[in-house]
Coordinates of C-alpha atoms in Angstrom, one line a residue:
M1 CA 75.8 135.2 120.8
S2 CA 77.6 134.4 117.6
E3 CA 75.9 132.8 114.7
P4 CA 76.4 129.0 114.3
I5 CA 79.0 128.1 111.7
E6 CA 77.9 125.9 108.8
V7 CA 80.6 123.6 107.6
R8 CA 79.9 121.9 104.3
K9 CA 82.1 118.8 104.1
G10 CA 83.4 118.3 100.6
L11 CA 82.3 121.9 99.8
V12 CA 78.9 120.4 98.9
G13 CA 76.6 123.1 97.5
V14 CA 79.3 125.8 97.7
Y15 CA 79.9 128.1 94.7
A16 CA 83.6 128.8 94.7
D17 CA 83.9 131.0 91.7
D18 CA 82.3 132.0 88.4
S19 CA 83.2 130.0 85.3
S20 CA 82.3 130.0 81.6
V21 CA 84.0 126.7 80.7
S22 CA 81.2 124.2 81.3
K23 CA 77.9 123.9 83.0
V24 CA 76.1 120.9 84.7
M25 CA 72.4 121.2 85.0
P26 CA 71.3 118.5 87.6
E27 CA 67.6 119.2 87.1
T28 CA 67.9 118.0 83.4
N29 CA 71.0 115.8 83.9
S30 CA 72.7 117.7 81.1
L31 CA 76.2 119.1 80.5
T32 CA 77.5 121.8 78.2
Y33 CA 81.0 122.9 77.2
R34 CA 81.0 126.6 76.3
G35 CA 77.3 126.4 75.7
Y36 CA 77.2 123.3 73.5
A37 CA 75.6 120.1 74.8
V38 CA 78.2 117.4 75.1
Q39 CA 76.1 115.0 73.2
D40 CA 76.0 117.3 70.2
L41 CA 79.7 117.7 70.4
C42 CA 80.2 114.0 70.4
E43 CA 78.0 113.6 67.3
N44 CA 79.2 116.6 65.3
S45 CA 82.8 117.3 66.3
S46 CA 86.2 115.7 67.1
F47 CA 88.1 115.7 70.3
E48 CA 90.6 118.1 68.8
E49 CA 87.8 120.5 68.0
V50 CA 86.5 120.3 71.5
A51 CA 90.0 121.0 72.9
Y52 CA 90.1 124.2 70.8
L53 CA 86.6 125.1 72.0
L54 CA 87.6 124.7 75.7
W55 CA 90.7 126.9 75.3
H56 CA 89.3 129.5 73.0
G57 CA 85.6 129.7 73.8
E58 CA 84.4 128.9 70.2
L59 CA 84.6 126.0 67.9
P60 CA 87.3 126.4 65.2
D61 CA 86.7 126.9 61.6
A62 CA 88.6 124.8 59.1
V63 CA 91.6 127.1 59.0
Q64 CA 91.8 127.4 62.8
L65 CA 91.5 123.7 63.3
A66 CA 94.2 122.9 60.8
A67 CA 96.6 125.3 62.5
F68 CA 95.7 123.9 65.9
Q69 CA 96.3 120.3 64.7
A70 CA 99.6 121.3 63.1
E71 CA 100.8 122.9 66.3
E72 CA 99.9 119.8 68.4
R73 CA 101.4 117.3 65.9
A74 CA 104.7 119.3 65.8
Q75 CA 105.2 119.0 69.6
R76 CA 104.4 115.3 70.3
G77 CA 108.0 114.1 70.6
L78 CA 109.7 113.5 74.0
G79 CA 113.3 114.7 74.6
P80 CA 116.1 112.3 75.5
G81 CA 116.0 113.4 79.1
L82 CA 112.4 112.5 79.6
L83 CA 112.8 109.2 77.8
R84 CA 115.7 108.3 80.2
V85 CA 113.4 109.1 83.1
L86 CA 110.7 106.9 81.8
R87 CA 113.2 104.0 81.4
E88 CA 114.2 104.4 85.0
F89 CA 110.8 104.1 86.6
P90 CA 110.7 101.2 89.1
H91 CA 109.1 98.0 87.9
G92 CA 105.4 97.9 88.8
A93 CA 105.1 101.7 89.1
H94 CA 101.5 102.8 88.6
P95 CA 101.0 104.5 85.2
M96 CA 99.3 107.5 87.0
D97 CA 102.5 108.0 89.0
M98 CA 104.5 107.8 85.9
I99 CA 102.5 110.4 83.9
R100 CA 102.4 112.7 87.0
T101 CA 106.2 112.5 87.2
A102 CA 106.6 112.9 83.4
I103 CA 104.6 116.1 83.4
S104 CA 106.8 117.5 86.3
F105 CA 109.9 116.7 84.2
M106 CA 108.4 118.4 81.2
G107 CA 108.3 121.5 83.4
L108 CA 112.0 121.1 84.2
E109 CA 112.8 121.1 80.4
D110 CA 110.4 123.9 79.4
A111 CA 112.1 127.2 79.1
E112 CA 108.8 129.0 79.7
A113 CA 107.9 127.0 82.8
A114 CA 107.9 129.9 85.2
D115 CA 106.2 132.4 82.8
V116 CA 102.5 132.5 83.9
S117 CA 101.4 135.1 81.3
D118 CA 98.4 134.0 79.4
A119 CA 100.3 133.6 76.1
A120 CA 103.0 131.4 77.7
Q121 CA 100.4 129.4 79.6
R122 CA 98.6 128.6 76.4
R123 CA 101.9 127.5 74.7
K124 CA 102.7 125.3 77.6
A125 CA 99.2 123.8 77.6
M126 CA 99.6 122.8 74.0
R127 CA 103.0 121.2 74.7
I128 CA 101.6 119.2 77.6
F129 CA 98.5 118.2 75.5
A130 CA 100.8 117.0 72.7
M131 CA 103.4 115.2 74.8
A132 CA 101.3 113.6 77.5
P133 CA 99.9 110.8 75.2
T134 CA 103.4 110.1 74.0
A135 CA 104.6 109.7 77.6
V136 CA 101.6 107.5 78.6
A137 CA 102.2 105.2 75.5
A138 CA 105.9 105.1 76.1
S139 CA 105.7 104.2 79.8
N140 CA 103.1 101.5 79.0
R141 CA 105.4 99.8 76.4
L142 CA 108.5 100.2 78.6
S143 CA 106.7 98.5 81.5
K144 CA 106.2 95.5 79.2
G145 CA 109.8 95.4 78.1
L146 CA 108.9 96.9 74.7
E147 CA 110.6 99.9 73.1
P148 CA 108.5 103.1 72.7
I149 CA 107.0 103.9 69.3
A150 CA 107.7 107.4 68.1
P151 CA 104.6 109.6 67.4
D152 CA 103.5 109.9 63.8
P153 CA 102.8 113.6 62.8
T154 CA 100.7 112.5 59.9
L155 CA 98.1 110.9 62.1
P156 CA 95.2 112.6 64.0
F157 CA 95.4 112.8 67.8
C158 CA 93.5 109.6 68.6
D159 CA 94.9 107.6 65.7
N160 CA 98.4 108.5 66.8
F161 CA 97.7 107.3 70.4
F162 CA 96.8 103.8 69.2
H163 CA 99.8 103.8 66.9
M164 CA 102.1 104.6 69.8
V165 CA 100.5 102.1 72.2
F166 CA 99.9 99.1 69.8
G167 CA 102.0 99.9 66.7
R168 CA 98.8 100.0 64.5
V169 CA 95.7 102.1 63.9
P170 CA 92.5 100.1 64.5
A171 CA 89.2 100.2 62.6
A172 CA 87.4 103.5 62.2
E173 CA 84.7 102.4 64.7
V174 CA 87.3 101.9 67.4
I175 CA 88.8 105.3 66.8
R176 CA 85.4 107.0 66.8
A177 CA 84.5 105.3 70.1
F178 CA 87.8 106.4 71.6
D179 CA 87.4 110.0 70.3
V180 CA 83.9 110.2 71.9
S181 CA 85.2 109.0 75.2
M182 CA 87.9 111.7 75.1
I183 CA 85.2 114.4 74.5
L184 CA 83.1 113.0 77.4
Y185 CA 86.0 113.0 79.8
A186 CA 87.4 116.4 78.7
E187 CA 85.7 118.7 81.2
H188 CA 83.2 118.6 84.1
T189 CA 83.1 121.9 86.0
F190 CA 84.7 122.1 89.5
N191 CA 85.4 118.4 90.0
A192 CA 88.1 117.5 92.5
S193 CA 91.1 117.5 90.1
T194 CA 90.0 120.7 88.3
F195 CA 89.6 122.5 91.6
A196 CA 93.0 121.2 92.7
A197 CA 94.5 122.7 89.5
R198 CA 92.7 126.0 90.1
V199 CA 93.9 126.1 93.7
V200 CA 97.5 125.7 92.6
T201 CA 97.0 128.2 89.8
S202 CA 95.7 130.7 92.3
T203 CA 99.1 130.8 94.0
M204 CA 100.5 131.9 90.7
A205 CA 102.3 128.6 90.2
D206 CA 102.9 127.4 86.7
M207 CA 100.9 125.3 84.2
H208 CA 103.0 122.2 84.9
G209 CA 102.4 122.4 88.6
A210 CA 98.7 122.8 88.2
I211 CA 98.4 119.9 85.8
T212 CA 100.5 117.7 88.1
A213 CA 98.1 118.6 91.0
G214 CA 95.2 117.6 88.8
I215 CA 96.8 114.2 88.0
A216 CA 97.5 113.6 91.7
A217 CA 93.8 114.2 92.5
L218 CA 92.6 112.2 89.5
K219 CA 94.4 109.1 90.6
G220 CA 92.0 108.6 93.6
P221 CA 89.5 105.8 93.2
L222 CA 86.6 108.2 94.1
H223 CA 87.5 110.3 91.0
G224 CA 89.4 109.1 87.9
G225 CA 90.5 105.8 89.3
A226 CA 86.9 104.6 89.2
N227 CA 87.0 103.5 85.6
E228 CA 89.8 101.0 86.5
A229 CA 87.9 99.9 89.6
V230 CA 84.8 99.2 87.4
M231 CA 86.7 96.9 85.2
H232 CA 88.3 95.1 88.1
M233 CA 84.8 94.7 89.6
L234 CA 83.4 93.3 86.3
S235 CA 86.3 90.9 86.0
E236 CA 85.3 89.3 89.4
I237 CA 81.9 88.3 88.0
P238 CA 82.0 84.9 86.4
S239 CA 79.3 85.5 83.8
P240 CA 76.3 87.8 83.1
G241 CA 74.0 85.1 84.5
K242 CA 75.7 85.3 87.9
A243 CA 75.9 89.1 88.0
E244 CA 72.7 89.6 90.1
A245 CA 73.7 87.1 92.7
W246 CA 77.2 88.7 92.9
L247 CA 75.7 92.1 93.3
R248 CA 73.2 91.0 96.0
A249 CA 76.1 89.5 97.9
R250 CA 77.8 93.0 97.8
F251 CA 74.6 94.4 99.2
D252 CA 74.6 91.9 102.1
H253 CA 78.2 92.9 102.9
K254 CA 77.4 96.6 102.5
A255 CA 80.3 96.7 100.0
L256 CA 80.9 99.6 97.5
V257 CA 79.7 99.0 93.9
M258 CA 82.0 101.0 91.6
G259 CA 80.7 103.1 88.7
F260 CA 77.4 104.2 90.3
G261 CA 76.3 107.5 91.7
H262 CA 77.5 111.0 91.3
R263 CA 77.9 114.0 93.5
V264 CA 76.1 116.3 91.0
Y265 CA 73.8 114.0 89.0
K266 CA 71.1 112.4 91.0
N267 CA 68.9 111.1 88.2
G268 CA 71.6 109.8 85.8
D269 CA 74.9 111.0 84.4
S270 CA 74.2 112.8 81.2
R271 CA 77.3 111.4 79.6
V272 CA 76.4 107.7 80.2
P273 CA 73.9 107.1 77.3
T274 CA 76.5 108.3 74.7
M275 CA 79.4 106.3 76.2
K276 CA 77.2 103.2 76.6
K277 CA 76.2 103.4 72.9
Y278 CA 79.9 103.4 71.9
A279 CA 80.8 100.7 74.4
E280 CA 78.2 98.5 72.8
V281 CA 79.7 99.3 69.4
M282 CA 83.0 98.1 70.8
A283 CA 81.4 94.9 72.0
E284 CA 80.1 94.3 68.5
V285 CA 83.4 95.1 66.8
V286 CA 85.3 92.8 69.1
G287 CA 82.6 90.1 69.2
D288 CA 82.6 90.0 73.0
K289 CA 79.3 91.0 74.7
R290 CA 80.1 89.6 78.2
W291 CA 81.1 92.9 79.8
M292 CA 78.2 94.9 78.5
N293 CA 75.7 92.1 79.3
T294 CA 77.1 91.9 82.8
S295 CA 76.9 95.7 83.1
A296 CA 73.3 95.7 82.0
V297 CA 72.4 93.4 84.9
L298 CA 74.2 95.5 87.4
A299 CA 72.6 98.7 86.2
R300 CA 69.1 97.2 86.2
V301 CA 69.4 95.8 89.8
M302 CA 71.1 98.9 91.2
L303 CA 68.3 101.1 89.8
A304 CA 65.6 98.8 91.0
E305 CA 67.0 98.2 94.5
K306 CA 69.0 101.3 95.3
N307 CA 67.7 103.9 92.8
I308 CA 71.3 104.7 91.9
H309 CA 72.3 105.3 88.3
P310 CA 75.7 104.5 86.6
N311 CA 78.2 107.3 86.0
L312 CA 80.5 107.8 83.1
D313 CA 83.2 105.4 84.4
F314 CA 80.8 102.5 84.3
P315 CA 80.6 102.1 80.5
A316 CA 84.0 103.7 79.9
G317 CA 85.8 100.9 81.8
P318 CA 84.6 98.0 79.6
A319 CA 84.9 100.2 76.4
Y320 CA 88.6 100.8 77.0
F321 CA 89.1 97.1 77.9
L322 CA 87.5 96.1 74.6
M323 CA 89.8 98.5 72.8
G324 CA 92.7 96.5 74.1
F325 CA 94.1 98.8 76.8
D326 CA 95.5 97.4 80.0
I327 CA 93.3 98.3 83.0
P328 CA 96.1 100.5 84.7
M329 CA 96.1 102.7 81.5
F330 CA 92.4 103.8 81.9
T331 CA 93.0 106.7 84.2
P332 CA 96.1 107.9 82.3
I333 CA 93.9 108.0 79.2
F334 CA 91.5 110.1 81.2
V335 CA 94.5 112.4 81.9
C336 CA 95.2 112.9 78.2
S337 CA 91.6 114.0 77.8
R338 CA 91.1 116.1 81.0
I339 CA 94.3 118.1 80.3
T340 CA 92.1 120.1 78.0
G341 CA 89.6 121.0 80.7
W342 CA 92.3 121.5 83.4
A343 CA 94.2 123.9 81.1
A344 CA 91.0 125.8 80.3
H345 CA 90.4 126.3 84.0
V346 CA 94.1 127.3 84.6
L347 CA 93.7 130.0 81.9
E348 CA 90.4 131.2 83.4
Q349 CA 91.7 131.3 87.0
G350 CA 94.8 133.2 85.8
A351 CA 92.8 135.7 83.9
D352 CA 90.9 136.9 87.1
N353 CA 93.0 135.5 89.9
R354 CA 92.4 135.6 93.6
L355 CA 94.3 133.3 96.0
I356 CA 91.9 130.4 97.0
R357 CA 92.2 130.3 100.8
P358 CA 89.1 129.0 102.6
L359 CA 88.5 128.9 106.4
S360 CA 88.4 125.9 108.7
H361 CA 86.1 125.6 111.7
Y362 CA 88.4 124.7 114.6
V363 CA 87.0 122.0 116.9
G364 CA 90.2 121.2 118.9
L365 CA 91.3 122.1 122.4
E366 CA 91.2 125.7 123.6
Q367 CA 94.5 127.6 124.1
R368 CA 96.6 126.1 127.0
T369 CA 100.0 126.5 128.5
V370 CA 102.9 124.3 127.8
P371 CA 103.9 122.2 130.8
A372 CA 107.5 121.5 131.8
I373 CA 108.7 118.2 130.3
G374 CA 108.8 116.6 133.7
L375 CA 105.1 117.3 134.3
R376 CA 103.8 115.8 131.0

């Protein structure tokens, strides 16, 4: 008699491969990138330094960082072909669909697109990293009937993004909060979009294809789209004083409450305290505490009644809203951050590759004969 087959839906508890990029420790609710606690990275480094760390395994020194920044800044511009594509997107197209298509088009224009050597993959990763924020900002402005703003090579990564979206660079506190969010979203082990990118890479497909797969997975509301869903949810609540009643009504209807719970963290997402701190900074800078006060009520009741903690998307949603970003931009911003983690995994998968091809447990009908059409 054969052994019973154990099927783990969602690959829960399955170790699919080794990785040295990041580590989640559920027992301590902690996360490290290349051995560094993410909270330490947020307090002591920039997003650009973290991008370098993820791709090279070590934090850069001053000379390495300057070279990395110079390379990124030199490649931010979009070619006329891609700009024409962005202008032709249908009115009302979702920004995630636009950035996914933009990355695919970048591959069409990239002379090294089919070269999957480590050196070429790294060069392509840098080009995607540099150009993706430009594409996100340009598509956002075009959707509003505004002309794109060209990237400014004199500005740091995060400052330049605000420049391209709004035409101005905000206060240092806003830039710092945004930079921290980018660090927190950069990498998170074998999440759905990263695993999708690794599966594509395992077929020896190119960097653009892998990143496009990651974006497609990230659009889903159970993954990256959750930060948008959080802000839509908060916008439904008239005031902080009515938040508890609103939430209890959701309980009564057994409706989903966005921004809570995590597949890996059971006692709190390690990234939340840092993001919450900077979301509160944004509330102070803007002078609007409604969203954070409402969030505090939801978090308190969810913990007391359901013993469920918030995840990173819960404070990130209102933080991005307070920065002035349109809600549909939240997940494309996530893309601009997570490209660093996806690329790190593409490089790691490619360095010791084996085609990812799991088994399925068949539960359909046993083999049968095909009847004549008149007997069906």
